[in-house]
């Protein structure tokens, strides 16, 4: 059995780590994390972690590769300090789209990352909305995947969405959108999206389902450049859709995303805070749903050996 729990944050998203601690009614642990002038990262825990149940909060957000490396180093430092158990709390798992060898001579980086986390010494993973569920199987250690569906659908239930259809941005997102449609008791449509090579641009081809005269809630797991959302919005409008709301779990908002979203005349953009959102990217029609309650409750349950699945019932 482990002694008390200890929660530490890397530099990626301290606001979320603090909110998780507030949910659990405890203070964030004290750790020094900084970079030398040669870009080497240094970590030193400023309190004892020996035999403690340690949770390290670090979404893989920008700068992505620094966030990844920093977490690996934090895990290593905790391991060498004889932590009892180390859970990597990764609200957003980057490289999720690199989850299969679907072209010659390409990597499976989501798997490589899993190997690295295990090698560093992680005993468990706690994450939310992986790009593809099968990434769970890239790990040989226990992984709990939380679902933004619950807090986001709870928010949508407070709105009048009777004339809405939930729309998946591609066939791969059909289950995600169907789960939302079921919770909101709304119909479902799917965009048949074809990616163009390895570029970030995508092209929406067909709309499967009835959207003419309907309002649409476009749901995706993440918005990166917002190219997918632009294509989806354009396809839906061509097919006679009226008002549009966009929902996503991970608002990465890279490159031209914010300008693109501004240009779309959306009723609302609903996201979560699995990654930090810079003030300059918080549009007036953006609603941010906090995920600290889910992570705080899950950490409390993992620590006390209770079911995490019960959170979803
Ligand atoms: C793709 O399969 C994902 O579900 C998202 O649609 C994609 O990551 C969004 O990227 P972007 O915003 O750059 O189109």
Coordinates of C-alpha atoms and ligand atoms in Angstrom, one line a residue:
X1 CA 0.0 0.0 0.0
X2 CA 1.2 3.5 -0.7
X3 CA 1.3 6.3 1.7
X4 CA -0.5 9.6 1.0
X5 CA -1.1 10.9 -2.5
X6 CA 1.1 13.7 -4.0
X7 CA 0.2 15.7 -7.1
X8 CA 2.8 17.6 -9.1
X9 CA 2.6 19.6 -12.3
X10 CA 5.0 20.1 -15.1
X11 CA 5.1 23.4 -16.9
X12 CA 2.5 22.5 -19.5
X13 CA -0.7 23.3 -17.7
X14 CA -0.3 24.3 -14.0
X15 CA -3.8 25.9 -14.0
X16 CA -5.4 22.5 -14.5
X17 CA -3.1 20.8 -11.9
X18 CA -4.1 23.5 -9.4
X19 CA -7.8 23.0 -10.2
X20 CA -7.4 19.2 -9.8
X21 CA -5.8 19.8 -6.4
X22 CA -8.6 22.2 -5.4
X23 CA -11.2 19.5 -6.3
X24 CA -9.3 17.1 -4.0
X25 CA -8.9 19.8 -1.3
X26 CA -5.1 19.5 -1.3
X27 CA -2.1 21.5 -2.1
X28 CA 0.0 21.0 -5.3
X29 CA 3.3 19.4 -4.6
X30 CA 6.5 21.4 -4.7
X31 CA 8.8 20.6 -7.6
X32 CA 11.4 22.6 -9.5
X33 CA 11.3 22.2 -13.3
X34 CA 13.4 24.4 -15.5
X35 CA 15.5 24.5 -18.6
X36 CA 19.2 25.3 -18.7
X37 CA 20.5 27.6 -21.5
X38 CA 21.4 24.5 -23.5
X39 CA 17.7 23.5 -23.4
X40 CA 18.3 20.5 -21.1
X41 CA 15.4 20.2 -18.7
X42 CA 16.1 19.8 -14.9
X43 CA 13.7 18.4 -12.4
X44 CA 14.0 18.2 -8.6
X45 CA 11.2 17.4 -6.2
X46 CA 11.3 19.7 -3.2
X47 CA 9.5 17.4 -0.9
X48 CA 9.7 13.7 0.0
X49 CA 8.0 11.3 -2.5
X50 CA 9.3 8.0 -1.0
X51 CA 6.5 5.4 -1.1
X52 CA 3.9 8.1 -2.0
X53 CA 1.2 7.7 -4.6
X54 CA 2.5 10.2 -7.1
X55 CA 0.4 11.9 -9.9
X56 CA 2.2 14.0 -12.5
X57 CA 0.0 16.3 -14.5
X58 CA 1.2 17.1 -18.0
X59 CA -0.9 17.3 -21.2
X60 CA 1.2 17.0 -24.3
X61 CA 0.4 20.5 -25.5
X62 CA 2.6 23.1 -27.1
X63 CA 5.6 23.0 -27.1
X64 CA 4.6 19.4 -27.6
X65 CA 8.0 17.7 -27.6
X66 CA 9.2 19.7 -24.6
X67 CA 6.0 18.7 -22.7
X68 CA 6.7 15.0 -23.5
X69 CA 10.4 15.1 -22.6
X70 CA 9.7 17.0 -19.4
X71 CA 7.1 14.4 -18.2
X72 CA 9.6 11.6 -19.0
X73 CA 12.2 13.3 -16.8
X74 CA 9.7 14.0 -14.0
X75 CA 8.8 10.3 -14.0
X76 CA 12.5 9.3 -13.9
X77 CA 13.2 11.7 -11.0
X78 CA 10.2 10.3 -9.1
X79 CA 11.2 6.7 -9.7
X80 CA 14.8 7.4 -8.5
X81 CA 13.4 9.1 -5.4
X82 CA 11.5 5.8 -4.6
X83 CA 8.0 6.9 -5.3
X84 CA 5.6 4.1 -4.4
X85 CA 3.5 4.4 -7.6
X86 CA 3.7 6.9 -10.4
X87 CA 0.6 7.8 -12.5
X88 CA 1.2 10.0 -15.6
X89 CA -1.8 12.2 -15.9
X90 CA -1.9 13.2 -19.6
X91 CA -5.2 15.1 -20.3
X92 CA -4.2 15.4 -24.0
X93 CA -2.1 12.6 -25.6
X94 CA -0.3 14.1 -28.6
X95 CA 0.8 12.0 -31.7
X96 CA -2.6 10.1 -31.4
X97 CA -3.0 10.3 -35.2
X98 CA 0.2 8.4 -35.7
X99 CA -1.4 5.2 -34.5
X100 CA -0.9 2.8 -37.4
X101 CA 1.5 2.0 -40.3
X102 CA -0.9 3.0 -43.1
X103 CA 1.8 4.1 -45.5
X104 CA 5.2 2.7 -46.3
X105 CA 8.1 3.7 -44.1
X106 CA 6.1 5.7 -41.5
X107 CA 6.3 5.4 -37.6
X108 CA 3.7 4.6 -35.1
X109 CA 4.6 7.4 -32.8
X110 CA 1.7 7.0 -30.4
X111 CA 3.1 3.5 -29.6
X112 CA 6.7 4.8 -29.3
X113 CA 5.5 7.4 -26.8
X114 CA 3.8 4.6 -24.8
X115 CA 7.0 2.6 -24.7
X116 CA 8.9 5.7 -23.6
X117 CA 6.5 6.4 -20.7
X118 CA 6.8 2.9 -19.5
X119 CA 10.5 2.8 -19.8
X120 CA 10.8 6.0 -17.8
X121 CA 8.9 4.3 -15.0
X122 CA 5.2 5.2 -15.2
X123 CA 3.1 2.6 -13.4
X124 CA -0.3 3.9 -14.7
X125 CA -1.7 6.4 -17.2
X126 CA -4.8 8.6 -16.7
X127 CA -5.9 10.4 -19.8
X128 CA -9.0 11.7 -21.6
X129 CA -10.4 11.1 -25.1
X130 CA -7.5 9.4 -27.0
X131 CA -7.7 10.0 -30.7
X132 CA -8.3 6.3 -31.1
X133 CA -9.4 3.9 -28.4
X134 CA -6.9 1.2 -29.5
X135 CA -4.0 3.5 -28.3
X136 CA -5.0 2.1 -24.8
X137 CA -3.5 -1.2 -26.0
X138 CA -0.1 0.4 -26.8
X139 CA 0.5 0.3 -23.0
X140 CA 1.3 -2.7 -20.9
X141 CA 0.4 -0.8 -17.7
X142 CA -3.1 0.1 -16.6
X143 CA -4.6 3.1 -18.4
X144 CA -7.8 4.9 -17.4
X145 CA -9.4 7.0 -20.2
X146 CA -11.8 9.6 -19.1
X147 CA -14.5 10.9 -21.5
X148 CA -15.2 14.6 -22.1
X149 CA -18.6 13.4 -23.4
X150 CA -20.0 13.6 -19.8
X151 CA -19.2 17.3 -18.9
X152 CA -19.7 18.5 -22.5
X153 CA -23.1 16.8 -23.0
X154 CA -24.2 18.0 -19.6
X155 CA -23.5 21.6 -20.8
X156 CA -25.4 21.0 -24.1
X157 CA -28.4 19.6 -22.2
X158 CA -28.8 23.1 -20.7
X159 CA -29.3 24.5 -24.2
X160 CA -32.3 24.3 -26.5
X161 CA -30.9 22.0 -29.2
X162 CA -34.2 20.4 -30.4
X163 CA -33.6 21.2 -34.0
X164 CA -30.0 20.0 -33.9
X165 CA -28.2 17.1 -35.6
X166 CA -24.9 15.9 -34.2
X167 CA -22.3 15.6 -37.0
X168 CA -19.1 13.5 -37.0
X169 CA -16.3 15.2 -39.0
X170 CA -15.3 11.8 -40.4
X171 CA -16.2 8.2 -40.4
X172 CA -13.6 7.5 -37.6
X173 CA -15.4 9.9 -35.3
X174 CA -18.8 8.3 -35.8
X175 CA -18.9 6.5 -32.4
X176 CA -17.8 9.7 -30.6
X177 CA -20.6 11.7 -32.3
X178 CA -23.1 8.9 -31.8
X179 CA -22.4 8.8 -28.1
X180 CA -23.2 12.5 -28.0
X181 CA -26.3 12.2 -30.1
X182 CA -27.6 9.4 -27.9
X183 CA -27.0 11.5 -24.7
X184 CA -28.8 14.5 -26.3
X185 CA -31.5 12.4 -27.9
X186 CA -30.6 14.0 -31.3
X187 CA -30.1 12.5 -34.8
X188 CA -26.7 11.8 -36.2
X189 CA -25.0 12.7 -39.5
X190 CA -21.4 11.9 -40.7
X191 CA -19.1 13.8 -43.0
X192 CA -17.2 11.5 -45.4
X193 CA -13.8 13.3 -45.1
X194 CA -10.8 12.5 -47.3
X195 CA -7.4 13.7 -46.2
X196 CA -5.1 15.0 -48.9
X197 CA -1.7 13.2 -48.5
X198 CA 0.1 14.0 -45.3
X199 CA -0.7 17.7 -45.5
X200 CA -2.8 19.3 -42.8
X201 CA -5.5 20.2 -45.3
X202 CA -8.5 18.0 -45.5
X203 CA -11.4 17.9 -47.9
X204 CA -15.0 17.0 -47.0
X205 CA -16.7 15.0 -49.7
X206 CA -20.2 13.8 -48.7
X207 CA -22.7 14.2 -45.9
X208 CA -24.3 11.0 -44.8
X209 CA -27.6 11.8 -43.1
X210 CA -30.2 14.5 -43.2
X211 CA -29.1 18.0 -42.5
X212 CA -31.2 20.2 -44.8
X213 CA -33.1 22.8 -42.7
X214 CA -31.4 21.4 -39.5
X215 CA -29.0 23.1 -37.1
X216 CA -25.8 21.1 -36.6
X217 CA -23.5 20.4 -33.7
X218 CA -20.2 19.4 -35.3
X219 CA -18.2 17.3 -32.9
X220 CA -14.5 16.4 -33.1
X221 CA -11.9 15.1 -30.7
X222 CA -9.5 17.9 -31.4
X223 CA -9.3 21.1 -33.4
X224 CA -5.8 21.6 -34.6
X225 CA -5.6 23.9 -37.7
X226 CA -9.5 23.9 -37.9
X227 CA -9.2 22.7 -41.5
X228 CA -11.5 19.8 -40.7
X229 CA -14.1 22.1 -39.1
X230 CA -13.9 24.5 -42.1
X231 CA -14.5 21.6 -44.6
X232 CA -17.3 20.2 -42.4
X233 CA -19.1 23.6 -42.1
X234 CA -18.8 24.2 -45.8
X235 CA -20.2 20.8 -46.7
X236 CA -23.1 21.2 -44.2
X237 CA -24.0 24.6 -45.5
X238 CA -23.9 23.3 -49.1
X239 CA -26.4 20.6 -47.9
X240 CA -28.8 23.2 -46.5
X241 CA -27.8 23.2 -42.8
X242 CA -28.6 26.4 -40.8
X243 CA -27.0 27.3 -37.5
X244 CA -23.8 25.6 -36.5
X245 CA -22.2 24.8 -33.1
X246 CA -18.7 23.3 -32.9
X247 CA -17.7 21.0 -30.0
X248 CA -14.4 19.4 -29.3
X249 CA -12.5 17.9 -26.4
X250 CA -8.9 19.2 -27.1
X251 CA -8.7 22.8 -28.4
X252 CA -5.1 22.7 -29.8
X253 CA -5.9 25.7 -32.0
X254 CA -2.6 25.7 -33.9
X255 CA -1.6 27.8 -36.9
X256 CA -4.6 29.4 -38.7
X257 CA -7.2 27.8 -36.4
X258 CA -8.4 30.9 -34.6
X259 CA -8.8 33.0 -37.7
X260 CA -10.6 30.2 -39.4
X261 CA -13.0 29.7 -36.6
X262 CA -13.7 33.5 -36.5
X263 CA -14.6 33.4 -40.2
X264 CA -17.2 30.6 -39.8
X265 CA -20.1 32.5 -38.2
X266 CA -20.6 29.8 -35.5
X267 CA -23.3 30.1 -32.8
X268 CA -20.9 28.7 -30.3
X269 CA -17.6 26.8 -29.9
X270 CA -17.6 24.5 -26.9
X271 CA -14.3 23.0 -25.8
X272 CA -12.7 21.7 -22.6
X273 CA -9.5 22.8 -20.8
X274 CA -7.4 19.6 -21.3
X275 CA -4.8 22.0 -22.7
X276 CA -4.3 25.7 -21.8
X277 CA -6.0 28.2 -24.0
X278 CA -4.2 31.4 -24.5
X279 CA -6.3 34.6 -23.9
X280 CA -5.7 35.6 -27.5
X281 CA -7.4 32.4 -28.6
X282 CA -10.5 32.7 -26.4
X283 CA -13.1 33.8 -28.9
X284 CA -16.2 35.6 -27.6
X285 CA -18.4 32.7 -28.7
X286 CA -16.2 30.1 -27.0
X287 CA -17.3 28.2 -23.9
X288 CA -14.7 26.3 -21.9
X289 CA -15.9 23.3 -19.9
X290 CA -13.5 22.5 -17.0
X291 CA -12.2 18.9 -16.7
X292 CA -10.6 19.2 -13.3
X293 CA -13.7 17.6 -11.6
X294 CA -13.3 14.4 -13.8
X295 CA -9.5 14.2 -13.2
X296 CA -9.8 15.1 -9.5
X297 CA -12.5 12.4 -8.9
X298 CA -10.6 9.8 -10.9
X299 CA -7.4 10.4 -9.0
X300 CA -9.3 10.2 -5.7
X301 CA -10.7 6.9 -6.8
X302 CA -7.5 5.4 -8.1
X303 CA -5.7 6.4 -4.9
X304 CA -8.4 4.7 -2.7
X305 CA -8.8 1.7 -4.9
X306 CA -12.3 2.5 -6.0
X307 CA -13.8 1.9 -9.5
X308 CA -13.1 4.7 -12.0
X309 CA -15.7 3.2 -14.3
X310 CA -18.3 4.0 -11.7
X311 CA -17.7 7.7 -12.6
X312 CA -19.3 7.0 -16.0
X313 CA -22.5 5.4 -14.7
Ligands
LIG1 C1 -8.7 13.6 -37.3 O1 -8.8 12.5 -37.5 C2 -9.2 14.2 -36.0 O2 -10.3 13.6 -35.5 C3 -9.4 15.7 -36.2 O3 -10.4 15.9 -37.1 C4 -8.2 16.5 -36.6 O4 -7.1 16.2 -35.7 C5 -8.4 17.9 -36.7 O5 -7.3 18.6 -37.3 P1 -7.4 19.9 -38.0 O6 -8.1 20.9 -37.1 O7 -6.0 20.4 -38.3 O8 -8.2 19.7 -39.3

